[in-house]
Coordinates of C-alpha atoms in Angstrom, one line a residue:
M1 CA -0.1 0.0 0.1
F2 CA 1.2 3.6 -0.7
E3 CA 1.8 5.3 2.3
A4 CA 2.0 9.3 1.6
P5 CA 5.7 10.7 2.8
D6 CA 5.9 12.5 6.0
S7 CA 6.5 15.7 3.4
Y8 CA 2.5 15.4 2.1
R9 CA 1.3 15.0 5.7
P10 CA -0.8 18.2 7.4
S11 CA 1.0 20.0 10.2
P12 CA -0.5 19.8 13.4
R13 CA -1.8 23.2 12.9
Q14 CA -2.9 22.9 9.7
A15 CA -4.4 19.0 10.6
T16 CA -7.0 21.3 13.3
K17 CA -7.9 23.9 10.6
Q18 CA -8.8 21.2 8.5
V19 CA -11.0 19.8 11.0
A20 CA -12.4 23.2 11.8
S21 CA -13.3 24.2 8.6
A22 CA -15.5 21.0 7.9
Y23 CA -17.4 21.0 11.3
E24 CA -21.0 22.3 10.4
V25 CA -22.8 23.9 13.4
E26 CA -26.4 23.2 14.3
P27 CA -28.5 26.3 12.3
T28 CA -30.2 28.9 14.3
G29 CA -33.1 30.9 13.0
L30 CA -33.2 34.5 11.1
V31 CA -33.9 37.8 11.9
S32 CA -34.9 39.5 8.9
Y33 CA -34.8 43.6 8.2
R34 CA -36.0 45.6 5.0
S35 CA -34.7 48.6 4.5
N36 CA -36.3 51.4 1.4
G37 CA -33.6 53.9 1.7
C38 CA -35.6 56.7 3.9
L39 CA -32.7 58.3 5.7
L40 CA -33.3 60.9 8.5
I41 CA -30.1 63.2 8.9
I42 CA -29.9 64.9 12.0
G43 CA -28.0 67.9 12.9
D44 CA -27.0 71.7 12.4
A45 CA -27.0 73.4 9.0
D46 CA -23.4 73.6 8.9
A47 CA -23.4 70.1 9.4
V48 CA -26.0 69.0 7.2
V49 CA -25.0 70.8 4.0
S50 CA -21.4 68.9 4.4
V51 CA -23.4 65.4 3.7
T52 CA -26.5 66.3 1.4
E53 CA -24.1 67.4 -1.8
C54 CA -23.0 63.7 -1.9
L55 CA -26.1 61.7 -0.7
P56 CA -26.1 58.6 -2.5
A57 CA -28.9 59.0 -5.0
T58 CA -30.6 55.5 -3.9
L59 CA -31.8 57.2 -0.5
R60 CA -34.4 59.2 0.1
G61 CA -33.2 62.1 2.6
F62 CA -35.5 63.7 5.4
V63 CA -33.4 66.5 7.7
L64 CA -34.2 67.2 11.6
F65 CA -32.3 70.6 11.9
T66 CA -31.1 71.4 15.2
D67 CA -31.1 75.3 13.9
S68 CA -33.0 77.2 11.4
P69 CA -31.3 77.0 8.0
P70 CA -30.0 79.9 5.9
D71 CA -32.5 80.5 3.0
T72 CA -29.3 79.0 0.0
L73 CA -30.0 75.6 2.5
A74 CA -33.8 75.7 2.4
E75 CA -34.0 76.2 -1.0
L76 CA -31.6 73.5 -2.2
L77 CA -33.8 70.7 0.2
K78 CA -36.7 71.9 -1.5
S79 CA -35.5 72.1 -5.0
R80 CA -34.2 68.3 -4.5
E81 CA -37.6 67.6 -2.4
I82 CA -36.3 66.9 0.8
A83 CA -38.6 67.5 3.4
Y84 CA -37.2 68.8 6.9
L85 CA -38.2 70.3 10.2
E86 CA -36.2 73.0 12.2
L87 CA -35.4 73.7 15.3
C88 CA -35.8 71.1 16.7
S89 CA -34.1 69.5 20.1
D90 CA -34.1 66.8 22.7
T91 CA -34.2 64.1 19.7
N92 CA -34.8 60.8 20.9
V93 CA -34.3 57.8 18.5
E94 CA -35.4 54.0 19.2
G95 CA -35.5 51.2 16.6
H96 CA -33.3 49.4 14.0
L97 CA -32.6 49.3 10.3
G98 CA -36.0 49.5 8.9
A99 CA -38.0 50.6 11.8
F100 CA -36.7 53.5 13.6
R101 CA -38.8 55.9 15.4
V102 CA -38.1 59.3 16.2
E103 CA -39.3 62.3 18.5
A104 CA -38.3 65.8 19.1
R105 CA -39.3 68.8 20.7
C106 CA -40.0 71.3 17.8
G107 CA -41.2 75.0 18.7
G108 CA -41.7 73.8 22.0
I109 CA -44.4 70.5 20.8
R110 CA -43.0 67.5 21.5
I111 CA -44.0 65.7 18.4
N112 CA -43.3 62.2 16.4
V113 CA -41.2 63.0 13.4
G114 CA -42.0 60.1 11.2
A115 CA -45.9 61.1 11.9
V116 CA -44.9 64.5 10.1
L117 CA -42.6 64.3 7.4
L118 CA -43.5 60.6 6.2
P119 CA -46.4 59.0 4.8
P120 CA -48.8 56.8 6.9
N121 CA -47.0 53.2 8.2
T122 CA -44.2 53.9 7.7
A123 CA -40.8 54.4 9.6
F124 CA -36.9 55.9 9.1
D125 CA -35.0 53.1 7.8
L126 CA -31.5 54.3 8.3
I127 CA -30.1 57.5 10.6
L128 CA -27.6 59.7 10.3
D129 CA -26.7 61.3 13.3
L130 CA -24.6 64.6 13.1
Q131 CA -24.7 65.9 16.4
D132 CA -21.9 66.3 18.7
S133 CA -23.8 64.8 21.4
P134 CA -25.9 61.3 19.7
S135 CA -29.3 60.7 20.2
I136 CA -28.5 57.2 20.8
G137 CA -25.1 56.6 23.1
L138 CA -24.9 53.0 22.9
P139 CA -21.4 51.2 23.2
V140 CA -23.0 49.5 20.0
P141 CA -25.4 51.5 18.2
P142 CA -28.2 49.4 16.6
I143 CA -27.8 48.4 13.1
G144 CA -28.8 51.3 10.1
Y145 CA -28.0 54.0 12.7
F146 CA -24.4 55.6 12.2
A147 CA -23.4 58.9 14.5
P148 CA -19.8 60.0 12.7
G149 CA -19.7 62.9 14.7
G150 CA -17.5 65.9 13.0
D151 CA -14.8 63.7 11.6
S152 CA -15.5 64.6 7.6
I153 CA -13.6 60.8 7.1
K154 CA -16.1 58.7 9.4
R155 CA -18.9 61.0 7.4
K156 CA -17.8 59.5 4.4
Q157 CA -17.6 56.3 5.5
A158 CA -21.1 56.2 6.9
L159 CA -22.6 57.6 3.7
D160 CA -20.5 55.1 2.0
A161 CA -22.1 52.1 4.4
L162 CA -25.8 54.1 4.2
A163 CA -26.0 53.4 0.3
E164 CA -25.3 49.6 1.2
L165 CA -28.1 49.5 3.3
L166 CA -30.7 49.3 0.9
G167 CA -33.0 46.0 0.6
E168 CA -33.5 42.8 2.4
F169 CA -31.0 41.2 4.8
D170 CA -30.9 38.4 7.2
K171 CA -28.7 37.9 10.2
P172 CA -28.8 34.6 12.9
K173 CA -30.7 35.1 15.7
F174 CA -27.5 35.0 18.4
F175 CA -29.2 33.8 21.3
E176 CA -31.5 31.4 23.3
Y177 CA -33.2 32.7 25.9
R178 CA -34.4 30.1 28.6
P179 CA -36.6 32.3 31.5
E180 CA -37.6 29.4 33.7
L181 CA -33.7 29.5 34.5
C182 CA -33.8 33.0 35.0
A183 CA -32.4 34.4 38.5
H184 CA -33.3 37.9 37.3
G185 CA -36.5 38.8 39.9
A186 CA -39.4 36.9 41.7
S187 CA -42.0 38.4 44.1
R188 CA -40.9 42.0 42.2
I189 CA -37.7 41.8 43.9
E190 CA -34.8 42.4 41.4
G191 CA -31.6 39.5 42.1
C192 CA -29.1 39.2 38.9
R193 CA -28.8 42.1 36.6
A194 CA -26.0 40.4 34.8
C195 CA -26.9 39.7 31.0
L196 CA -28.7 44.1 31.3
D197 CA -25.4 45.4 32.4
A198 CA -23.5 43.7 30.3
C199 CA -25.4 44.6 26.7
G200 CA -23.7 47.3 24.7
T201 CA -26.8 47.2 22.2
G202 CA -29.6 47.7 24.5
A203 CA -31.3 45.2 23.2
I204 CA -31.8 43.6 26.7
E205 CA -34.8 44.8 29.0
S206 CA -36.1 44.2 32.3
R207 CA -39.8 42.6 32.6
G208 CA -40.6 42.4 36.0
D209 CA -39.6 39.1 37.0
R210 CA -37.4 38.1 33.4
V211 CA -36.0 39.8 31.0
A212 CA -36.8 40.1 27.2
V213 CA -34.5 40.5 24.0
D214 CA -34.6 42.2 20.8
P215 CA -33.5 40.0 18.7
Y216 CA -33.5 42.9 16.1
R217 CA -31.3 45.2 18.6
C218 CA -29.3 42.2 19.4
Q219 CA -25.4 42.2 17.4
G220 CA -24.3 38.7 18.6
C221 CA -21.7 40.2 21.0
G222 CA -22.4 37.5 23.5
E223 CA -21.4 39.1 26.4
C224 CA -24.8 38.4 28.0
A225 CA -24.5 34.4 27.9
T226 CA -20.9 34.8 28.8
V227 CA -22.1 36.6 32.5
C228 CA -25.2 35.1 32.8
P229 CA -24.7 32.6 36.1
S230 CA -27.3 30.1 35.5
G231 CA -27.3 29.7 32.2
A232 CA -30.6 31.1 31.3
M233 CA -28.7 33.4 28.5
N234 CA -27.1 30.8 25.8
Y235 CA -25.4 32.0 22.6
A236 CA -27.1 30.1 19.5
Y237 CA -24.8 30.5 16.6
P238 CA -22.7 28.1 17.6
R239 CA -24.2 26.7 20.5
R240 CA -21.6 25.9 23.4
K241 CA -21.7 22.0 22.6
D242 CA -21.2 22.6 18.7
S243 CA -18.4 25.3 19.8
L244 CA -16.9 22.7 22.4
K245 CA -17.2 19.5 20.3
R246 CA -15.4 21.2 17.3
L247 CA -12.7 21.9 19.8
R248 CA -12.4 18.5 21.0
L249 CA -11.9 17.1 17.4
M250 CA -9.3 19.7 16.4
L251 CA -7.2 18.7 19.5
E252 CA -7.6 15.3 18.3
A253 CA -6.4 16.0 14.8
F254 CA -3.5 18.4 16.5
F255 CA -2.2 15.7 18.8
G256 CA -2.9 12.7 15.8
A257 CA -0.9 14.8 13.5
G258 CA 2.2 14.5 16.4
G259 CA 1.7 17.8 18.0
S260 CA 2.4 19.1 21.6
Q261 CA 1.5 21.5 24.2
P262 CA -0.9 23.1 22.1
E263 CA -1.9 27.1 23.0
L264 CA -5.4 28.2 22.0
L265 CA -5.6 31.7 20.7
L266 CA -9.4 32.9 20.6
H267 CA -10.2 35.5 17.9
D268 CA -13.2 37.0 16.5
S269 CA -14.2 36.9 13.3
N270 CA -13.8 41.1 12.2
E271 CA -10.2 42.7 13.1
G272 CA -9.0 39.4 14.8
A273 CA -9.5 37.1 11.6
A274 CA -7.8 39.8 9.7
W275 CA -5.0 40.2 12.1
I276 CA -4.6 36.1 12.4
N277 CA -4.6 35.8 8.3
E278 CA -2.0 38.3 8.1
H279 CA 0.5 36.9 11.2
E280 CA -0.7 33.5 11.4
T281 CA 2.6 32.3 9.4
E282 CA 4.8 34.1 12.4
L283 CA 3.0 32.2 14.9
P284 CA 4.5 29.4 17.1
K285 CA 3.5 26.0 15.9
H286 CA 2.1 25.0 18.9
I287 CA -0.3 27.8 18.7
L288 CA -4.1 27.2 17.2
P289 CA -6.2 29.9 16.5
Y290 CA -10.0 29.6 17.3
E291 CA -12.4 32.1 15.8
L292 CA -15.3 32.9 17.5
E293 CA -18.3 34.8 16.3
A294 CA -17.0 37.8 18.9
L295 CA -14.6 37.8 21.2
G296 CA -17.2 38.1 24.3
S297 CA -19.6 35.2 23.3
C298 CA -17.8 32.5 25.1
G299 CA -16.7 32.5 28.6
M300 CA -14.8 30.6 31.5
D301 CA -17.1 27.2 30.4
F302 CA -15.1 27.2 27.1
W303 CA -12.0 28.4 28.4
L304 CA -12.1 25.6 31.1
A305 CA -12.9 22.9 29.6
A306 CA -10.4 23.5 26.6
L307 CA -7.8 23.4 29.3
A308 CA -9.2 20.2 30.4
Y309 CA -9.3 18.6 27.2
G310 CA -5.6 19.3 26.5
V311 CA -4.8 23.1 25.9
G312 CA -2.0 24.3 28.0
R313 CA -3.1 27.7 28.0
V314 CA -6.2 29.8 26.7
T315 CA -5.5 33.1 25.2
L316 CA -7.8 36.3 24.3
L317 CA -6.3 38.1 21.7
T318 CA -8.2 41.5 21.6
A319 CA -7.6 42.9 18.1
G320 CA -9.1 46.6 17.7
K321 CA -11.2 48.4 20.1
L322 CA -13.0 46.5 22.8
T323 CA -16.1 48.1 23.5
E324 CA -16.3 49.2 27.5
P325 CA -19.0 46.0 28.6
T326 CA -16.8 43.6 26.2
R327 CA -13.6 44.8 28.2
Q328 CA -15.5 44.4 31.3
V329 CA -17.0 41.4 31.1
L330 CA -13.7 39.5 30.1
V331 CA -11.6 41.2 32.5
A332 CA -13.9 39.6 35.1
Q333 CA -14.5 36.8 33.5
V334 CA -11.2 36.0 33.1
G335 CA -10.0 36.6 36.7
Y336 CA -13.2 34.5 38.1
A337 CA -11.4 31.1 36.4
G338 CA -7.9 32.3 37.0
E339 CA -9.1 32.3 40.9
I340 CA -10.6 29.0 40.3
L341 CA -7.5 27.6 39.0
S342 CA -4.9 29.4 41.1
G343 CA -6.9 27.9 44.0
M344 CA -6.2 24.4 42.7
G345 CA -2.2 25.4 43.0
Y346 CA -2.5 25.8 38.7
P347 CA -0.1 28.5 37.8
R348 CA -1.2 32.1 37.1
G349 CA -1.5 33.3 33.2
L350 CA -3.4 29.7 31.9
I351 CA -6.0 31.9 30.9
R352 CA -5.0 35.5 29.9
L353 CA -6.2 38.7 27.3
V354 CA -3.4 39.6 24.6
R355 CA -3.5 42.9 22.5
A356 CA -2.9 42.1 19.3
G357 CA 0.8 43.5 18.2
N358 CA 1.6 42.8 21.6
S359 CA 4.3 39.4 22.0
L360 CA 2.3 36.3 22.5
T361 CA 5.4 34.8 24.5
A362 CA 4.6 34.1 27.8
P363 CA 6.5 32.4 30.7
E364 CA 6.7 28.5 30.0
L365 CA 4.3 26.7 32.2
P366 CA 5.8 24.1 34.7
S367 CA 5.8 20.3 33.6
A368 CA 3.1 19.6 36.1
A369 CA 0.5 21.5 34.4
L370 CA 1.3 19.9 31.0
R371 CA 1.5 16.4 32.0
R372 CA -2.7 16.6 32.6
A373 CA -4.9 13.6 31.2
H374 CA -7.1 15.0 28.8
A375 CA -10.7 14.9 29.5
R376 CA -13.3 12.9 27.3
F377 CA -16.7 14.7 29.2
A378 CA -19.2 14.9 26.2
A379 CA -20.1 18.8 25.0
D380 CA -23.0 19.7 26.8
D381 CA -25.4 23.1 26.6
D382 CA -26.1 23.5 30.5
K383 CA -23.0 26.1 31.3
R384 CA -23.3 25.6 34.6
T385 CA -22.6 21.1 34.0
V386 CA -19.8 22.1 31.3
I387 CA -17.8 24.0 34.2
R388 CA -18.3 21.4 36.8
L389 CA -17.2 19.0 34.8
A390 CA -14.0 20.9 33.6
V391 CA -13.1 21.6 37.2
E392 CA -13.5 18.0 38.4
H393 CA -10.9 17.0 35.4
L394 CA -8.4 19.4 36.3
Y395 CA -8.9 19.2 40.1
R396 CA -8.1 15.4 40.0
Q397 CA -5.0 16.6 37.9
T398 CA -3.2 18.5 40.5
P399 CA -1.5 17.1 43.5
W400 CA -2.4 20.1 46.1
Q401 CA -6.4 20.0 46.2
P402 CA -7.8 22.0 49.0
E403 CA -11.8 22.2 49.9
S404 CA -12.3 25.6 48.3
V405 CA -11.1 28.5 47.3
V406 CA -12.8 32.3 48.0
L407 CA -14.1 33.9 44.8
S408 CA -14.2 37.8 44.1
A409 CA -17.5 39.4 44.7
G410 CA -20.0 38.9 41.5
A411 CA -18.6 35.3 40.8
P412 CA -21.3 32.8 40.3
F413 CA -20.6 30.3 42.6
G414 CA -20.7 30.7 46.5
E415 CA -22.4 29.7 50.2
V416 CA -25.4 31.2 51.7
R417 CA -25.0 32.2 55.0
V418 CA -27.3 32.8 57.4
D419 CA -27.5 34.7 61.0
K420 CA -29.2 32.1 63.3
E421 CA -29.9 34.7 66.0
K422 CA -31.7 36.7 63.3
C423 CA -33.0 33.8 61.0
T424 CA -36.8 33.6 62.2
L425 CA -37.4 30.9 59.6
C426 CA -40.2 32.9 57.4
L427 CA -38.3 31.0 54.3
A428 CA -39.4 34.3 52.4
C429 CA -35.7 33.6 51.1
V430 CA -37.6 30.1 49.5
S431 CA -39.8 31.6 48.1
V432 CA -38.0 33.3 45.8
C433 CA -35.1 31.2 45.1
P434 CA -35.1 30.6 41.3
E435 CA -32.4 27.6 41.0
R436 CA -34.0 25.8 44.1
A437 CA -30.8 26.2 45.8
L438 CA -32.7 27.2 49.0
A439 CA -35.4 24.5 50.8
D440 CA -37.8 24.3 53.7
G441 CA -38.1 21.1 55.8
R442 CA -42.0 20.3 54.5
D443 CA -43.4 19.4 57.7
Q444 CA -40.2 20.7 59.8
P445 CA -39.0 23.9 60.9
Q446 CA -35.8 24.2 58.4
L447 CA -34.2 25.8 56.0
K448 CA -32.0 23.6 53.8
F449 CA -29.5 24.8 50.8
I450 CA -27.7 22.8 48.2
E451 CA -24.6 24.8 47.0
A452 CA -24.3 23.5 43.5
N453 CA -27.5 25.2 42.5
C454 CA -26.7 28.8 44.1
V455 CA -26.3 31.1 41.4
Q456 CA -25.4 34.0 44.0
C457 CA -28.2 36.2 42.2
R458 CA -29.0 38.1 45.6
L459 CA -32.9 37.3 45.9
C460 CA -32.7 35.7 49.2
E461 CA -30.5 38.3 50.8
K462 CA -32.9 41.4 49.1
A463 CA -35.8 39.1 50.1
C464 CA -35.1 38.5 53.7
P465 CA -37.2 40.9 56.5
E466 CA -34.7 40.3 59.1
D467 CA -31.5 41.1 57.1
A468 CA -30.5 37.4 58.3
M469 CA -28.7 36.6 55.0
A470 CA -25.2 36.9 53.0
L471 CA -23.8 35.8 50.5
A472 CA -20.3 34.1 50.2
P473 CA -18.4 33.9 46.6
R474 CA -16.3 30.9 46.7
Y475 CA -16.2 27.6 44.5
L476 CA -16.1 24.5 46.6
F477 CA -14.6 21.6 44.8
D478 CA -15.7 18.0 46.1
A479 CA -18.7 18.1 43.4
Q480 CA -20.4 15.4 45.9
Q481 CA -20.8 17.9 48.9
S482 CA -21.7 20.8 46.8
R483 CA -24.4 19.1 45.9
Q484 CA -25.3 17.6 49.4
I485 CA -28.5 19.2 51.1
R486 CA -26.8 21.5 53.9
L487 CA -28.9 22.5 57.3
L488 CA -28.9 26.0 57.8
K489 CA -31.4 26.7 60.5
E490 CA -33.6 24.5 62.4
E491 CA -36.1 26.1 65.1
A492 CA -38.3 24.7 67.7
V493 CA -42.0 24.4 66.9
F494 CA -44.5 27.2 68.6
R495 CA -47.7 25.3 69.2
C496 CA -51.4 26.9 69.7
V497 CA -51.8 28.5 73.6
E498 CA -55.1 27.3 72.9
C499 CA -55.6 24.2 70.7
D500 CA -51.7 23.0 70.7
K501 CA -51.6 23.1 67.3
P502 CA -48.0 23.3 65.4
F503 CA -48.6 26.7 63.5
A504 CA -45.2 28.9 63.2
T505 CA -42.0 28.9 65.0
A506 CA -40.7 30.2 68.2
A507 CA -38.3 32.6 67.1
M508 CA -41.2 33.8 64.4
I509 CA -43.5 34.4 67.3
K510 CA -40.7 36.0 69.7
T511 CA -40.2 38.5 67.2
I512 CA -44.1 39.4 66.6
T513 CA -44.8 39.6 70.0
E514 CA -42.1 41.9 70.9
R515 CA -42.4 44.2 68.0
L516 CA -46.1 44.6 68.7
Q517 CA -46.4 44.7 72.5
N518 CA -45.9 48.3 73.0
H519 CA -48.1 48.9 70.0
P520 CA -51.9 50.2 71.4
M521 CA -53.6 47.7 69.3
F522 CA -52.3 44.8 70.4
Q523 CA -52.6 45.3 74.1
G524 CA -54.4 42.1 76.4
D525 CA -56.5 40.0 74.5
N526 CA -55.6 41.1 71.3
L527 CA -51.4 40.4 72.2
R528 CA -52.4 36.6 72.9
R529 CA -54.1 35.9 69.8
L530 CA -50.9 35.9 67.8
L531 CA -49.8 33.2 69.7
M532 CA -52.9 31.2 68.5
C533 CA -53.4 29.3 65.5
E534 CA -55.1 30.7 62.5
E535 CA -58.3 28.9 63.1
C536 CA -58.3 29.7 66.7
R537 CA -57.8 33.4 66.2
V538 CA -60.9 33.7 64.0
K539 CA -62.9 32.0 66.8
A540 CA -61.3 34.3 69.3
H541 CA -61.9 37.5 67.1
L542 CA -66.0 36.6 66.9
G543 CA -66.2 35.5 70.4
Q544 CA -67.1 31.6 70.1
P545 CA -65.9 29.1 72.6
L546 CA -62.0 27.7 73.0
Q547 CA -61.7 24.5 73.6
K548 CA -58.1 22.6 74.0
P549 CA -58.3 19.3 72.6

């Protein structure tokens, strides 16, 4: 049988690229836009005249002046059939490509600009905001909205881009939201708001106990899924299981081609991909580029799984300017993952952020950190399951096996501590816990806790009327111990002073009577009624005889 000479065999990196390019991810839904080229320009006369002279013929322009245009400009706009409003201020823009809604104060009256300038049942498709302080100040503005300010080059680039946004467009629906796992709120109490704070597009809004995501404003940045502690928000293109499975296949190909000690280089599909295409031949052979839709679209579940699968180091390559939400998310998540790893005795820097153009060279890893068995656990779409499996594998590989490690505030793992002197076992915390980390004792006055379920959302802490709950971020390495039911508080039963029926805890009755004993409405028999069960209390109020069994 003919055997290809070694010169024809792919290198370890080439083998991984072949696997990566051949892997097909599970498709997701599409979000569709339609633009007819209806453009609203916002700005003063000087700014507007600079762009109307070179406005693409495919666009139909309208103008919202923040001042009053000179007669010559007004005549020019009329000759080009460009309708306008003048002396407008306090402009508010909402929406997205093909469906922008604009309100402004014109002549002292708040108006719907589209209702005045446009035919019925139409909207502005595109917005060119030339104000020094744009109406939308989001780190990632909506598709179809451009705010180049006074920069002439950026204005020209914006006009070129606007000219291309005509017709119908599709993009993937990047997110999947599972409200049953969401820890945003309960009983009108706000808990976790990690996705709201991380979203740079303003696509996520609070809707009571849950959140809502506008798929038209979402642009696939991915930070919402990365920071979500429960896995309620997930990146859908590609899904977690697809990303992990592709990584496993790439590493199998790498090791099969004779590679060793791989380092994973994560980059986005825009500036990062361009940098890789230009510099890949300069990279050391053991560095494996891995393309993501956006750098913020994967977090410590993916990074820790990569280390468990056999990667020696994970590097996040930042090319171009990161938005502030992305930067904050990545720094925080790298920090949490680093604390977990160092808590197990692994060297610092196994997960790091490096800016493109800076040296990728890092201190050589200790041999003990590289001599690890490669994990074989299957890719899973559940975020916390992936983190647990990865950490369990890495924990078994290190000789230093502490019980737990303290994490920084905001980490999605930890325990709940209860001040037993303050707690009355009212169980308000149990009623709001979205992850079933807290539970009652059914027929017994008890408060129980399962640490593996706790996402540190603070709902229990906020719901506690006695201020008896406190969060303690940490990672408990013993998986069996983290899943055990732990008794946080147990209280003696209080029995009705009339019928001897158990109906509350002794601590709760003590707290209530101490607080109300000097209240004018709770004197004499009224205070005694607080010591009765609900049936005896009603009988006493109606003057019916009370009998002990």
